[in-house]
Amino acid sequence: MSELSKKKCIPCSGDIPPFNEEEIKIFMKKVKNWECKKNDKGHFYLSKEFKFENFENSFNFINDVSKIAEDENHHPDLKFGWGYANIIISTHAINGLAESDFVLAAKIDQISV
């Protein structure tokens, strides 16, 4: 279990700045195989694609992710279909990334795939 996965997501009221590139680099080392990307407005987000053998496994994984998201009160964007699930995480209140985004990513990585 990673250090981040033991933490709780902290609700963001929008009064903190998003992580800068240096902070993102530090935290990217703490999560497994997530990508940091920029959207068309230049805001950073985390992204990861998971592969599965069938639709049911994809669905069950998304169900597990949704339970974690509810427990943490931090909700990623989810897309899934036959054999895959895509997850996008960011903190909408600050248009970027904060520690809670990485905490959620680490918790998602704890799910058996």
Short mmCIF file of C-alpha atoms in Angstrom, two decimals:
data_model
loop_
_atom_site.label_atom_id
_atom_site.label_comp_id
_atom_site.label_asym_id
_atom_site.label_seq_id
_atom_site.Cartn_x
_atom_site.Cartn_y
_atom_site.Cartn_z
CA MET A 1 0.00 0.00 0.00
CA SER A 2 1.44 3.35 -1.01
CA GLU A 3 1.85 6.34 1.29
CA LEU A 4 -0.70 8.30 -0.75
CA SER A 5 -3.34 5.57 -0.68
CA LYS A 6 -3.44 5.83 3.13
CA LYS A 7 -4.44 9.51 2.99
CA LYS A 8 -7.91 11.01 2.60
CA CYS A 9 -8.96 13.37 -0.17
CA ILE A 10 -9.52 16.87 1.16
CA PRO A 11 -12.39 18.85 -0.35
CA CYS A 12 -11.15 21.85 -2.30
CA SER A 13 -13.01 25.13 -2.06
CA GLY A 14 -10.95 26.70 -4.82
CA ASP A 15 -8.81 28.82 -2.52
CA ILE A 16 -5.52 27.03 -3.24
CA PRO A 17 -3.45 27.26 -6.40
CA PRO A 18 -3.13 24.18 -8.61
CA PHE A 19 0.15 22.29 -8.48
CA ASN A 20 2.90 23.71 -10.65
CA GLU A 21 4.98 21.50 -12.94
CA GLU A 22 7.63 20.82 -10.28
CA GLU A 23 5.04 19.70 -7.73
CA ILE A 24 3.40 17.52 -10.37
CA LYS A 25 6.74 15.84 -11.18
CA ILE A 26 7.26 15.00 -7.50
CA PHE A 27 3.80 13.47 -7.13
CA MET A 28 3.92 11.62 -10.47
CA LYS A 29 6.70 9.48 -8.98
CA LYS A 30 4.25 8.33 -6.29
CA VAL A 31 1.59 6.88 -8.62
CA LYS A 32 1.86 3.92 -11.00
CA ASN A 33 1.57 4.42 -14.76
CA TRP A 34 -0.64 7.50 -14.67
CA GLU A 35 -0.11 10.14 -17.33
CA CYS A 36 -0.19 13.86 -16.71
CA LYS A 37 -1.76 15.70 -19.63
CA LYS A 38 -3.02 19.17 -20.44
CA ASN A 39 -6.50 19.88 -21.74
CA ASP A 40 -7.27 22.40 -24.50
CA LYS A 41 -7.26 25.21 -21.90
CA GLY A 42 -3.79 24.26 -20.66
CA HIS A 43 -4.99 22.75 -17.37
CA PHE A 44 -3.26 19.62 -16.08
CA TYR A 45 -5.10 16.38 -15.36
CA LEU A 46 -4.24 12.75 -14.61
CA SER A 47 -5.24 10.01 -17.03
CA LYS A 48 -4.97 6.24 -17.07
CA GLU A 49 -6.41 3.48 -19.22
CA PHE A 50 -7.08 0.07 -17.73
CA LYS A 51 -7.50 -3.06 -19.90
CA PHE A 52 -9.84 -5.97 -19.18
CA GLU A 53 -10.82 -9.28 -20.74
CA ASN A 54 -14.50 -8.39 -21.15
CA PHE A 55 -17.26 -5.88 -20.51
CA GLU A 56 -18.26 -7.28 -17.12
CA ASN A 57 -14.75 -6.82 -15.70
CA SER A 58 -14.66 -3.23 -16.99
CA PHE A 59 -18.05 -2.56 -15.42
CA ASN A 60 -17.06 -4.10 -12.08
CA PHE A 61 -13.87 -2.04 -12.01
CA ILE A 62 -15.81 1.18 -12.66
CA ASN A 63 -18.20 0.18 -9.87
CA ASP A 64 -15.24 -0.20 -7.48
CA VAL A 65 -13.83 3.17 -8.59
CA SER A 66 -17.20 4.82 -7.99
CA LYS A 67 -17.31 3.46 -4.42
CA ILE A 68 -13.87 4.92 -3.71
CA ALA A 69 -14.89 8.23 -5.30
CA GLU A 70 -17.97 8.43 -3.09
CA ASP A 71 -16.00 7.51 0.04
CA GLU A 72 -13.43 10.19 -0.77
CA ASN A 73 -15.96 12.75 -2.09
CA HIS A 74 -13.68 13.26 -5.09
CA HIS A 75 -15.16 12.23 -8.42
CA PRO A 76 -13.16 11.42 -11.56
CA ASP A 77 -14.46 11.39 -15.11
CA LEU A 78 -15.06 7.79 -16.15
CA LYS A 79 -15.43 6.18 -19.55
CA PHE A 80 -15.62 2.45 -20.14
CA GLY A 81 -16.66 -0.18 -22.61
CA TRP A 82 -15.81 -3.69 -23.70
CA GLY A 83 -12.32 -4.43 -22.37
CA TYR A 84 -11.31 -0.96 -21.17
CA ALA A 85 -11.85 1.80 -18.63
CA ASN A 86 -10.44 5.32 -18.88
CA ILE A 87 -10.14 7.53 -15.82
CA ILE A 88 -9.46 11.25 -15.77
CA ILE A 89 -8.78 13.02 -12.48
CA SER A 90 -8.43 16.71 -11.72
CA THR A 91 -9.71 19.25 -9.23
CA HIS A 92 -12.33 21.25 -11.08
CA ALA A 93 -12.46 24.01 -8.43
CA ILE A 94 -8.86 25.02 -9.25
CA ASN A 95 -8.68 23.91 -12.89
CA GLY A 96 -5.70 21.69 -12.24
CA LEU A 97 -4.12 19.17 -9.92
CA ALA A 98 -3.85 19.02 -6.13
CA GLU A 99 -2.67 16.36 -3.70
CA SER A 100 -6.16 14.83 -3.50
CA ASP A 101 -5.98 13.95 -7.20
CA PHE A 102 -2.90 11.85 -6.56
CA VAL A 103 -4.46 10.34 -3.43
CA LEU A 104 -7.45 9.23 -5.50
CA ALA A 105 -5.17 7.81 -8.21
CA ALA A 106 -3.22 5.82 -5.60
CA LYS A 107 -6.44 4.46 -4.10
CA ILE A 108 -7.71 3.43 -7.54
CA ASP A 109 -4.42 1.60 -8.11
CA GLN A 110 -5.20 -0.54 -5.04
CA ILE A 111 -8.13 -2.16 -6.89
CA SER A 112 -7.31 -5.62 -8.24
CA VAL A 113 -7.38 -5.51 -12.02
#
